[in-house]
Amino acid sequence: MKTMTPQVLRTRLAEGNPPYIIDIRPVSDDVLGVDVQMSLEAIQAGTFPNIPKDTSVLIICTYGRVSELAGAYLEAAGFTDVYNLAGGVRAWQQVMQVSSS
C-alpha cells in the first residue's frame, strides 16, 4: 500500500483529480468530500461498494493507523491503487490550517 501526504492530496483535489475516498471513522465530519463512509469491519468482511479495483482509493481515519489496516484488506481483495492518508485527518487539518493562515 502506498501513502499519500496531505499536501499531495490537497494538490490532487485542486487539480480535479481526487481519489475515491473511504472514511472509516465511526463519526465523520466530512472534511474531505468523502465518497463513502464504512467501518473497518465492513471492509474486513468484503462488503464495500462497487468500486472498480483499479480505481485510486484513499482510506482515511483519524491518525492513519486503522486506515492502514483497512487498506491492506482492500489490497488483499484485489484493489491495485490503494493509499493511506499519512497522519490521517489530524494531519490533513493541520496542513489546511497552516495554508489558510
mmCIF file of N, CA, C and O in Angstrom:
data_model
loop_
_atom_site.group_PDB
_atom_site.id
_atom_site.type_symbol
_atom_site.label_atom_id
_atom_site.label_comp_id
_atom_site.label_asym_id
_atom_site.label_seq_id
_atom_site.Cartn_x
_atom_site.Cartn_y
_atom_site.Cartn_z
ATOM 1 N N MET A 1 0.843 -1.173 0.000
ATOM 2 C CA MET A 1 0.000 0.000 0.000
ATOM 3 C C MET A 1 0.888 1.236 0.000
ATOM 4 O O MET A 1 1.934 1.266 0.617
ATOM 5 N N LYS A 2 0.402 2.229 -0.695
ATOM 6 C CA LYS A 2 1.131 3.485 -0.784
ATOM 7 C C LYS A 2 0.592 4.470 0.262
ATOM 8 O O LYS A 2 -0.478 4.277 0.794
ATOM 9 N N THR A 3 1.376 5.494 0.509
ATOM 10 C CA THR A 3 0.973 6.553 1.422
ATOM 11 C C THR A 3 0.810 7.837 0.629
ATOM 12 O O THR A 3 1.599 8.121 -0.262
ATOM 13 N N MET A 4 -0.219 8.595 0.962
ATOM 14 C CA MET A 4 -0.436 9.898 0.341
ATOM 15 C C MET A 4 -0.352 10.948 1.438
ATOM 16 O O MET A 4 -1.040 10.838 2.450
ATOM 17 N N THR A 5 0.487 11.938 1.246
ATOM 18 C CA THR A 5 0.593 13.013 2.232
ATOM 19 C C THR A 5 -0.580 13.971 2.063
ATOM 20 O O THR A 5 -1.174 14.065 0.978
ATOM 21 N N PRO A 6 -0.905 14.697 3.114
ATOM 22 C CA PRO A 6 -1.957 15.702 2.985
ATOM 23 C C PRO A 6 -1.648 16.733 1.896
ATOM 24 O O PRO A 6 -2.550 17.193 1.200
ATOM 25 N N GLN A 7 -0.387 17.065 1.712
ATOM 26 C CA GLN A 7 -0.001 18.038 0.685
ATOM 27 C C GLN A 7 -0.301 17.510 -0.717
ATOM 28 O O GLN A 7 -0.805 18.248 -1.574
ATOM 29 N N VAL A 8 0.010 16.243 -0.959
ATOM 30 C CA VAL A 8 -0.281 15.638 -2.266
ATOM 31 C C VAL A 8 -1.790 15.555 -2.475
ATOM 32 O O VAL A 8 -2.290 15.842 -3.564
ATOM 33 N N LEU A 9 -2.512 15.196 -1.442
ATOM 34 C CA LEU A 9 -3.975 15.143 -1.553
ATOM 35 C C LEU A 9 -4.536 16.512 -1.886
ATOM 36 O O LEU A 9 -5.399 16.637 -2.758
ATOM 37 N N ARG A 10 -4.043 17.543 -1.217
ATOM 38 C CA ARG A 10 -4.513 18.901 -1.492
ATOM 39 C C ARG A 10 -4.280 19.259 -2.958
ATOM 40 O O ARG A 10 -5.155 19.820 -3.625
ATOM 41 N N THR A 11 -3.125 18.899 -3.491
ATOM 42 C CA THR A 11 -2.824 19.165 -4.902
ATOM 43 C C THR A 11 -3.767 18.398 -5.815
ATOM 44 O O THR A 11 -4.306 18.957 -6.775
ATOM 45 N N ARG A 12 -3.983 17.129 -5.519
ATOM 46 C CA ARG A 12 -4.886 16.324 -6.357
ATOM 47 C C ARG A 12 -6.303 16.870 -6.347
ATOM 48 O O ARG A 12 -6.973 16.900 -7.377
ATOM 49 N N LEU A 13 -6.762 17.302 -5.182
ATOM 50 C CA LEU A 13 -8.110 17.879 -5.094
ATOM 51 C C LEU A 13 -8.187 19.175 -5.894
ATOM 52 O O LEU A 13 -9.162 19.407 -6.611
ATOM 53 N N ALA A 14 -7.165 20.014 -5.794
ATOM 54 C CA ALA A 14 -7.137 21.291 -6.524
ATOM 55 C C ALA A 14 -7.090 21.076 -8.030
ATOM 56 O O ALA A 14 -7.648 21.861 -8.799
ATOM 57 N N GLU A 15 -6.434 19.998 -8.465
ATOM 58 C CA GLU A 15 -6.319 19.695 -9.898
ATOM 59 C C GLU A 15 -7.549 18.975 -10.444
ATOM 60 O O GLU A 15 -7.616 18.681 -11.638
ATOM 61 N N GLY A 16 -8.488 18.663 -9.582
ATOM 62 C CA GLY A 16 -9.673 17.938 -10.038
ATOM 63 C C GLY A 16 -9.409 16.466 -10.281
ATOM 64 O O GLY A 16 -10.110 15.825 -11.060
ATOM 65 N N ASN A 17 -8.391 15.925 -9.600
ATOM 66 C CA ASN A 17 -8.014 14.522 -9.752
ATOM 67 C C ASN A 17 -8.099 13.810 -8.399
ATOM 68 O O ASN A 17 -7.119 13.244 -7.936
ATOM 69 N N PRO A 18 -9.279 13.844 -7.766
ATOM 70 C CA PRO A 18 -9.370 13.255 -6.429
ATOM 71 C C PRO A 18 -9.414 11.733 -6.476
ATOM 72 O O PRO A 18 -9.956 11.152 -7.418
ATOM 73 N N PRO A 19 -8.849 11.095 -5.458
ATOM 74 C CA PRO A 19 -9.042 9.649 -5.336
ATOM 75 C C PRO A 19 -10.447 9.382 -4.802
ATOM 76 O O PRO A 19 -11.123 10.293 -4.324
ATOM 77 N N TYR A 20 -10.876 8.157 -4.879
ATOM 78 C CA TYR A 20 -12.121 7.730 -4.247
ATOM 79 C C TYR A 20 -11.809 7.623 -2.764
ATOM 80 O O TYR A 20 -10.917 6.872 -2.366
ATOM 81 N N ILE A 21 -12.499 8.381 -1.919
ATOM 82 C CA ILE A 21 -12.151 8.455 -0.503
ATOM 83 C C ILE A 21 -13.129 7.645 0.336
ATOM 84 O O ILE A 21 -14.341 7.850 0.276
ATOM 85 N N ILE A 22 -12.555 6.727 1.125
ATOM 86 C CA ILE A 22 -13.332 5.923 2.062
ATOM 87 C C ILE A 22 -12.926 6.341 3.468
ATOM 88 O O ILE A 22 -11.764 6.256 3.843
ATOM 89 N N ASP A 23 -13.887 6.802 4.241
ATOM 90 C CA ASP A 23 -13.661 7.236 5.618
ATOM 91 C C ASP A 23 -14.100 6.109 6.539
ATOM 92 O O ASP A 23 -15.260 5.693 6.502
ATOM 93 N N ILE A 24 -13.190 5.606 7.354
ATOM 94 C CA ILE A 24 -13.558 4.506 8.246
ATOM 95 C C ILE A 24 -13.749 4.956 9.695
ATOM 96 O O ILE A 24 -13.907 4.127 10.573
ATOM 97 N N ARG A 25 -13.770 6.265 9.914
ATOM 98 C CA ARG A 25 -14.038 6.752 11.278
ATOM 99 C C ARG A 25 -15.502 6.497 11.616
ATOM 100 O O ARG A 25 -16.369 6.587 10.755
ATOM 101 N N PRO A 26 -15.791 6.192 12.884
ATOM 102 C CA PRO A 26 -17.183 5.933 13.267
ATOM 103 C C PRO A 26 -18.090 7.143 13.059
ATOM 104 O O PRO A 26 -19.240 7.002 12.691
ATOM 105 N N VAL A 27 -17.553 8.329 13.275
ATOM 106 C CA VAL A 27 -18.317 9.555 13.067
ATOM 107 C C VAL A 27 -17.478 10.446 12.168
ATOM 108 O O VAL A 27 -16.332 10.755 12.466
ATOM 109 N N SER A 28 -18.052 10.841 11.055
ATOM 110 C CA SER A 28 -17.311 11.628 10.081
ATOM 111 C C SER A 28 -17.769 13.076 10.097
ATOM 112 O O SER A 28 -18.954 13.358 10.184
ATOM 113 N N ASP A 29 -16.793 13.976 9.985
ATOM 114 C CA ASP A 29 -17.142 15.386 9.837
ATOM 115 C C ASP A 29 -17.021 15.797 8.368
ATOM 116 O O ASP A 29 -17.163 16.949 8.038
ATOM 117 N N ASP A 30 -16.759 14.833 7.506
ATOM 118 C CA ASP A 30 -16.692 15.015 6.056
ATOM 119 C C ASP A 30 -15.821 16.206 5.642
ATOM 120 O O ASP A 30 -16.216 17.036 4.846
ATOM 121 N N VAL A 31 -14.619 16.259 6.180
ATOM 122 C CA VAL A 31 -13.702 17.348 5.866
ATOM 123 C C VAL A 31 -13.077 17.216 4.481
ATOM 124 O O VAL A 31 -12.486 18.157 3.984
ATOM 125 N N LEU A 32 -13.213 16.067 3.853
ATOM 126 C CA LEU A 32 -12.533 15.823 2.583
ATOM 127 C C LEU A 32 -13.457 15.507 1.421
ATOM 128 O O LEU A 32 -12.993 15.098 0.376
ATOM 129 N N GLY A 33 -14.745 15.658 1.585
ATOM 130 C CA GLY A 33 -15.642 15.281 0.493
ATOM 131 C C GLY A 33 -15.638 13.774 0.290
ATOM 132 O O GLY A 33 -15.432 13.276 -0.814
ATOM 133 N N VAL A 34 -15.831 13.058 1.349
ATOM 134 C CA VAL A 34 -15.762 11.601 1.366
ATOM 135 C C VAL A 34 -16.778 11.004 0.401
ATOM 136 O O VAL A 34 -17.914 11.446 0.328
ATOM 137 N N ASP A 35 -16.344 9.973 -0.327
ATOM 138 C CA ASP A 35 -17.246 9.277 -1.242
ATOM 139 C C ASP A 35 -18.128 8.271 -0.514
ATOM 140 O O ASP A 35 -19.285 8.081 -0.870
ATOM 141 N N VAL A 36 -17.567 7.609 0.494
ATOM 142 C CA VAL A 36 -18.334 6.634 1.264
ATOM 143 C C VAL A 36 -17.732 6.531 2.661
ATOM 144 O O VAL A 36 -16.535 6.682 2.844
ATOM 145 N N GLN A 37 -18.616 6.295 3.627
ATOM 146 C CA GLN A 37 -18.172 6.039 4.990
ATOM 147 C C GLN A 37 -18.558 4.617 5.327
ATOM 148 O O GLN A 37 -19.690 4.204 5.088
ATOM 149 N N MET A 38 -17.611 3.871 5.842
ATOM 150 C CA MET A 38 -17.892 2.495 6.220
ATOM 151 C C MET A 38 -16.957 2.066 7.328
ATOM 152 O O MET A 38 -15.931 2.706 7.561
ATOM 153 N N SER A 39 -17.295 1.018 8.009
ATOM 154 C CA SER A 39 -16.499 0.551 9.132
ATOM 155 C C SER A 39 -15.372 -0.366 8.657
ATOM 156 O O SER A 39 -15.438 -0.958 7.577
ATOM 157 N N LEU A 40 -14.371 -0.474 9.503
ATOM 158 C CA LEU A 40 -13.289 -1.428 9.243
ATOM 159 C C LEU A 40 -13.861 -2.834 9.147
ATOM 160 O O LEU A 40 -13.452 -3.623 8.293
ATOM 161 N N GLU A 41 -14.831 -3.128 9.981
ATOM 162 C CA GLU A 41 -15.440 -4.454 9.979
ATOM 163 C C GLU A 41 -16.106 -4.770 8.637
ATOM 164 O O GLU A 41 -16.035 -5.893 8.153
ATOM 165 N N ALA A 42 -16.744 -3.775 8.031
ATOM 166 C CA ALA A 42 -17.369 -3.988 6.717
ATOM 167 C C ALA A 42 -16.308 -4.282 5.666
ATOM 168 O O ALA A 42 -16.491 -5.155 4.814
ATOM 169 N N ILE A 43 -15.200 -3.573 5.742
ATOM 170 C CA ILE A 43 -14.110 -3.821 4.782
ATOM 171 C C ILE A 43 -13.521 -5.205 5.018
ATOM 172 O O ILE A 43 -13.273 -5.957 4.075
ATOM 173 N N GLN A 44 -13.323 -5.575 6.280
ATOM 174 C CA GLN A 44 -12.803 -6.909 6.597
ATOM 175 C C GLN A 44 -13.720 -8.001 6.060
ATOM 176 O O GLN A 44 -13.263 -9.044 5.605
ATOM 177 N N ALA A 45 -15.024 -7.750 6.102
ATOM 178 C CA ALA A 45 -16.000 -8.730 5.632
ATOM 179 C C ALA A 45 -16.135 -8.732 4.110
ATOM 180 O O ALA A 45 -16.803 -9.580 3.537
ATOM 181 N N GLY A 46 -15.495 -7.755 3.452
ATOM 182 C CA GLY A 46 -15.567 -7.694 1.992
ATOM 183 C C GLY A 46 -16.820 -7.033 1.470
ATOM 184 O O GLY A 46 -17.134 -7.154 0.291
ATOM 185 N N THR A 47 -17.534 -6.323 2.318
ATOM 186 C CA THR A 47 -18.759 -5.650 1.889
ATOM 187 C C THR A 47 -18.487 -4.171 1.661
ATOM 188 O O THR A 47 -18.859 -3.333 2.462
ATOM 189 N N PHE A 48 -17.778 -3.877 0.578
ATOM 190 C CA PHE A 48 -17.543 -2.489 0.220
ATOM 191 C C PHE A 48 -18.287 -2.186 -1.069
ATOM 192 O O PHE A 48 -18.674 -3.079 -1.797
ATOM 193 N N PRO A 49 -18.503 -0.884 -1.334
ATOM 194 C CA PRO A 49 -19.291 -0.516 -2.514
ATOM 195 C C PRO A 49 -18.655 -0.997 -3.813
ATOM 196 O O PRO A 49 -17.511 -1.417 -3.836
ATOM 197 N N ASN A 50 -19.411 -0.926 -4.863
ATOM 198 C CA ASN A 50 -18.933 -1.350 -6.182
ATOM 199 C C ASN A 50 -17.938 -0.334 -6.727
ATOM 200 O O ASN A 50 -18.297 0.554 -7.491
ATOM 201 N N ILE A 51 -16.696 -0.481 -6.323
ATOM 202 C CA ILE A 51 -15.613 0.391 -6.770
ATOM 203 C C ILE A 51 -14.739 -0.441 -7.701
ATOM 204 O O ILE A 51 -14.320 -1.528 -7.327
ATOM 205 N N PRO A 52 -14.462 0.044 -8.904
ATOM 206 C CA PRO A 52 -13.550 -0.708 -9.770
ATOM 207 C C PRO A 52 -12.215 -0.918 -9.061
ATOM 208 O O PRO A 52 -11.685 -0.007 -8.417
ATOM 209 N N LYS A 53 -11.685 -2.115 -9.157
ATOM 210 C CA LYS A 53 -10.480 -2.466 -8.404
ATOM 211 C C LYS A 53 -9.236 -1.725 -8.855
ATOM 212 O O LYS A 53 -8.240 -1.719 -8.153
ATOM 213 N N ASP A 54 -9.283 -1.053 -10.015
ATOM 214 C CA ASP A 54 -8.121 -0.278 -10.463
ATOM 215 C C ASP A 54 -8.288 1.219 -10.188
ATOM 216 O O ASP A 54 -7.452 2.020 -10.569
ATOM 217 N N THR A 55 -9.371 1.595 -9.471
ATOM 218 C CA THR A 55 -9.600 2.987 -9.098
ATOM 219 C C THR A 55 -8.625 3.380 -7.994
ATOM 220 O O THR A 55 -8.314 2.589 -7.113
ATOM 221 N N SER A 56 -8.162 4.616 -8.034
ATOM 222 C CA SER A 56 -7.319 5.148 -6.973
ATOM 223 C C SER A 56 -8.184 5.362 -5.733
ATOM 224 O O SER A 56 -9.129 6.153 -5.770
ATOM 225 N N VAL A 57 -7.879 4.637 -4.654
ATOM 226 C CA VAL A 57 -8.679 4.677 -3.433
ATOM 227 C C VAL A 57 -7.814 5.193 -2.285
ATOM 228 O O VAL A 57 -6.698 4.722 -2.079
ATOM 229 N N LEU A 58 -8.352 6.154 -1.550
ATOM 230 C CA LEU A 58 -7.684 6.692 -0.368
ATOM 231 C C LEU A 58 -8.522 6.337 0.847
ATOM 232 O O LEU A 58 -9.705 6.648 0.905
ATOM 233 N N ILE A 59 -7.889 5.670 1.813
ATOM 234 C CA ILE A 59 -8.558 5.305 3.053
ATOM 235 C C ILE A 59 -8.134 6.313 4.113
ATOM 236 O O ILE A 59 -6.944 6.594 4.264
ATOM 237 N N ILE A 60 -9.121 6.850 4.850
ATOM 238 C CA ILE A 60 -8.780 7.811 5.894
ATOM 239 C C ILE A 60 -9.377 7.400 7.235
ATOM 240 O O ILE A 60 -10.423 6.756 7.294
ATOM 241 N N CYS A 61 -8.666 7.765 8.297
ATOM 242 C CA CYS A 61 -9.152 7.650 9.660
ATOM 243 C C CYS A 61 -8.559 8.820 10.428
ATOM 244 O O CYS A 61 -7.977 9.727 9.830
ATOM 245 N N THR A 62 -8.668 8.812 11.713
ATOM 246 C CA THR A 62 -8.228 9.965 12.496
ATOM 247 C C THR A 62 -6.718 10.166 12.436
ATOM 248 O O THR A 62 -6.238 11.266 12.172
ATOM 249 N N TYR A 63 -5.947 9.097 12.661
ATOM 250 C CA TYR A 63 -4.489 9.223 12.721
ATOM 251 C C TYR A 63 -3.735 8.431 11.657
ATOM 252 O O TYR A 63 -2.519 8.493 11.596
ATOM 253 N N GLY A 64 -4.432 7.657 10.846
ATOM 254 C CA GLY A 64 -3.789 6.905 9.776
ATOM 255 C C GLY A 64 -3.379 5.489 10.121
ATOM 256 O O GLY A 64 -2.829 4.788 9.288
ATOM 257 N N ARG A 65 -3.681 5.051 11.332
ATOM 258 C CA ARG A 65 -3.280 3.696 11.735
ATOM 259 C C ARG A 65 -4.312 2.650 11.324
ATOM 260 O O ARG A 65 -3.973 1.636 10.737
ATOM 261 N N VAL A 66 -5.562 2.906 11.646
ATOM 262 C CA VAL A 66 -6.629 1.945 11.320
ATOM 263 C C VAL A 66 -6.863 1.916 9.814
ATOM 264 O O VAL A 66 -7.120 0.866 9.224
ATOM 265 N N SER A 67 -6.716 3.069 9.157
ATOM 266 C CA SER A 67 -6.901 3.107 7.702
ATOM 267 C C SER A 67 -5.818 2.306 6.993
ATOM 268 O O SER A 67 -6.062 1.742 5.929
ATOM 269 N N GLU A 68 -4.642 2.212 7.594
ATOM 270 C CA GLU A 68 -3.585 1.380 7.003
ATOM 271 C C GLU A 68 -4.009 -0.089 7.006
ATOM 272 O O GLU A 68 -3.824 -0.798 6.013
ATOM 273 N N LEU A 69 -4.612 -0.524 8.088
ATOM 274 C CA LEU A 69 -5.121 -1.894 8.169
ATOM 275 C C LEU A 69 -6.236 -2.112 7.144
ATOM 276 O O LEU A 69 -6.260 -3.117 6.431
ATOM 277 N N ALA A 70 -7.142 -1.149 7.034
ATOM 278 C CA ALA A 70 -8.240 -1.261 6.064
ATOM 279 C C ALA A 70 -7.701 -1.344 4.645
ATOM 280 O O ALA A 70 -8.198 -2.111 3.817
ATOM 281 N N GLY A 71 -6.673 -0.554 4.355
ATOM 282 C CA GLY A 71 -6.059 -0.590 3.032
ATOM 283 C C GLY A 71 -5.473 -1.949 2.706
ATOM 284 O O GLY A 71 -5.554 -2.422 1.568
ATOM 285 N N ALA A 72 -4.897 -2.596 3.708
ATOM 286 C CA ALA A 72 -4.346 -3.936 3.497
ATOM 287 C C ALA A 72 -5.448 -4.922 3.107
ATOM 288 O O ALA A 72 -5.256 -5.786 2.251
ATOM 289 N N TYR A 73 -6.619 -4.774 3.705
ATOM 290 C CA TYR A 73 -7.753 -5.631 3.342
ATOM 291 C C TYR A 73 -8.207 -5.356 1.906
ATOM 292 O O TYR A 73 -8.545 -6.288 1.167
ATOM 293 N N LEU A 74 -8.224 -4.092 1.516
ATOM 294 C CA LEU A 74 -8.602 -3.770 0.135
ATOM 295 C C LEU A 74 -7.603 -4.366 -0.855
ATOM 296 O O LEU A 74 -7.997 -4.914 -1.887
ATOM 297 N N GLU A 75 -6.330 -4.254 -0.534
ATOM 298 C CA GLU A 75 -5.321 -4.851 -1.429
ATOM 299 C C GLU A 75 -5.493 -6.363 -1.511
ATOM 300 O O GLU A 75 -5.392 -6.941 -2.603
ATOM 301 N N ALA A 76 -5.771 -6.997 -0.388
ATOM 302 C CA ALA A 76 -5.999 -8.445 -0.389
ATOM 303 C C ALA A 76 -7.224 -8.816 -1.218
ATOM 304 O O ALA A 76 -7.292 -9.911 -1.785
ATOM 305 N N ALA A 77 -8.180 -7.882 -1.327
ATOM 306 C CA ALA A 77 -9.389 -8.112 -2.122
ATOM 307 C C ALA A 77 -9.166 -7.810 -3.602
ATOM 308 O O ALA A 77 -10.082 -7.936 -4.407
ATOM 309 N N GLY A 78 -7.952 -7.365 -3.967
ATOM 310 C CA GLY A 78 -7.642 -7.153 -5.371
ATOM 311 C C GLY A 78 -7.555 -5.708 -5.825
ATOM 312 O O GLY A 78 -7.344 -5.446 -7.008
ATOM 313 N N PHE A 79 -7.704 -4.761 -4.920
ATOM 314 C CA PHE A 79 -7.557 -3.350 -5.302
ATOM 315 C C PHE A 79 -6.078 -3.071 -5.556
ATOM 316 O O PHE A 79 -5.224 -3.505 -4.789
ATOM 317 N N THR A 80 -5.799 -2.347 -6.619
ATOM 318 C CA THR A 80 -4.404 -2.188 -7.054
ATOM 319 C C THR A 80 -3.810 -0.810 -6.808
ATOM 320 O O THR A 80 -2.602 -0.636 -6.936
ATOM 321 N N ASP A 81 -4.619 0.180 -6.465
ATOM 322 C CA ASP A 81 -4.114 1.544 -6.287
ATOM 323 C C ASP A 81 -4.662 2.115 -4.983
ATOM 324 O O ASP A 81 -5.503 3.002 -4.978
ATOM 325 N N VAL A 82 -4.169 1.576 -3.860
ATOM 326 C CA VAL A 82 -4.684 1.912 -2.534
ATOM 327 C C VAL A 82 -3.680 2.800 -1.803
ATOM 328 O O VAL A 82 -2.492 2.525 -1.782
ATOM 329 N N TYR A 83 -4.213 3.866 -1.195
ATOM 330 C CA TYR A 83 -3.397 4.801 -0.432
ATOM 331 C C TYR A 83 -3.940 4.945 0.978
ATOM 332 O O TYR A 83 -5.144 4.861 1.195
ATOM 333 N N ASN A 84 -3.042 5.211 1.899
ATOM 334 C CA ASN A 84 -3.401 5.578 3.262
ATOM 335 C C ASN A 84 -2.990 7.036 3.440
ATOM 336 O O ASN A 84 -1.900 7.432 3.024
ATOM 337 N N LEU A 85 -3.851 7.841 4.037
ATOM 338 C CA LEU A 85 -3.523 9.244 4.268
ATOM 339 C C LEU A 85 -2.539 9.334 5.425
ATOM 340 O O LEU A 85 -2.872 9.006 6.560
ATOM 341 N N ALA A 86 -1.328 9.771 5.143
ATOM 342 C CA ALA A 86 -0.269 9.878 6.151
ATOM 343 C C ALA A 86 -0.697 10.822 7.264
ATOM 344 O O ALA A 86 -1.042 11.969 7.009
ATOM 345 N N GLY A 87 -0.725 10.320 8.494
ATOM 346 C CA GLY A 87 -1.116 11.144 9.630
ATOM 347 C C GLY A 87 -2.604 11.305 9.798
ATOM 348 O O GLY A 87 -3.066 11.955 10.729
ATOM 349 N N GLY A 88 -3.381 10.756 8.888
ATOM 350 C CA GLY A 88 -4.830 10.783 8.987
ATOM 351 C C GLY A 88 -5.436 12.172 8.866
ATOM 352 O O GLY A 88 -4.803 13.127 8.400
ATOM 353 N N VAL A 89 -6.671 12.265 9.291
ATOM 354 C CA VAL A 89 -7.416 13.514 9.189
ATOM 355 C C VAL A 89 -6.783 14.600 10.056
ATOM 356 O O VAL A 89 -6.815 15.774 9.711
ATOM 357 N N ARG A 90 -6.161 14.203 11.159
ATOM 358 C CA ARG A 90 -5.481 15.202 12.010
ATOM 359 C C ARG A 90 -4.390 15.915 11.231
ATOM 360 O O ARG A 90 -4.270 17.135 11.294
ATOM 361 N N ALA A 91 -3.587 15.180 10.475
ATOM 362 C CA ALA A 91 -2.531 15.800 9.662
ATOM 363 C C ALA A 91 -3.143 16.675 8.574
ATOM 364 O O ALA A 91 -2.639 17.764 8.278
ATOM 365 N N TRP A 92 -4.236 16.207 7.960
ATOM 366 C CA TRP A 92 -4.925 16.992 6.932
ATOM 367 C C TRP A 92 -5.386 18.335 7.516
ATOM 368 O O TRP A 92 -5.195 19.380 6.917
ATOM 369 N N GLN A 93 -5.987 18.293 8.687
ATOM 370 C CA GLN A 93 -6.475 19.518 9.317
ATOM 371 C C GLN A 93 -5.332 20.481 9.630
ATOM 372 O O GLN A 93 -5.470 21.686 9.453
ATOM 373 N N GLN A 94 -4.187 19.951 10.051
ATOM 374 C CA GLN A 94 -3.038 20.810 10.334
ATOM 375 C C GLN A 94 -2.531 21.471 9.068
ATOM 376 O O GLN A 94 -2.225 22.664 9.067
ATOM 377 N N VAL A 95 -2.441 20.732 7.986
ATOM 378 C CA VAL A 95 -1.981 21.300 6.707
ATOM 379 C C VAL A 95 -2.940 22.383 6.231
ATOM 380 O O VAL A 95 -2.518 23.448 5.786
ATOM 381 N N MET A 96 -4.223 22.128 6.338
ATOM 382 C CA MET A 96 -5.200 23.109 5.885
ATOM 383 C C MET A 96 -5.207 24.344 6.785
ATOM 384 O O MET A 96 -5.400 25.451 6.311
ATOM 385 N N GLN A 97 -4.959 24.152 8.068
ATOM 386 C CA GLN A 97 -4.907 25.278 8.988
ATOM 387 C C GLN A 97 -3.704 26.169 8.668
ATOM 388 O O GLN A 97 -3.809 27.382 8.635
ATOM 389 N N VAL A 98 -2.563 25.570 8.364
ATOM 390 C CA VAL A 98 -1.360 26.317 8.016
ATOM 391 C C VAL A 98 -1.552 27.042 6.708
ATOM 392 O O VAL A 98 -1.183 28.209 6.560
ATOM 393 N N SER A 99 -2.178 26.388 5.719
ATOM 394 C CA SER A 99 -2.337 27.005 4.395
ATOM 395 C C SER A 99 -3.353 28.146 4.406
ATOM 396 O O SER A 99 -3.316 29.018 3.542
ATOM 397 N N SER A 100 -4.257 28.158 5.391
ATOM 398 C CA SER A 100 -5.245 29.230 5.431
ATOM 399 C C SER A 100 -4.770 30.415 6.285
ATOM 400 O O SER A 100 -5.426 31.428 6.362
ATOM 401 N N SER A 101 -3.625 30.256 6.923
ATOM 402 C CA SER A 101 -3.087 31.342 7.766
ATOM 403 C C SER A 101 -2.380 32.385 6.942
ATOM 404 O O SER A 101 -1.893 32.210 5.900
#
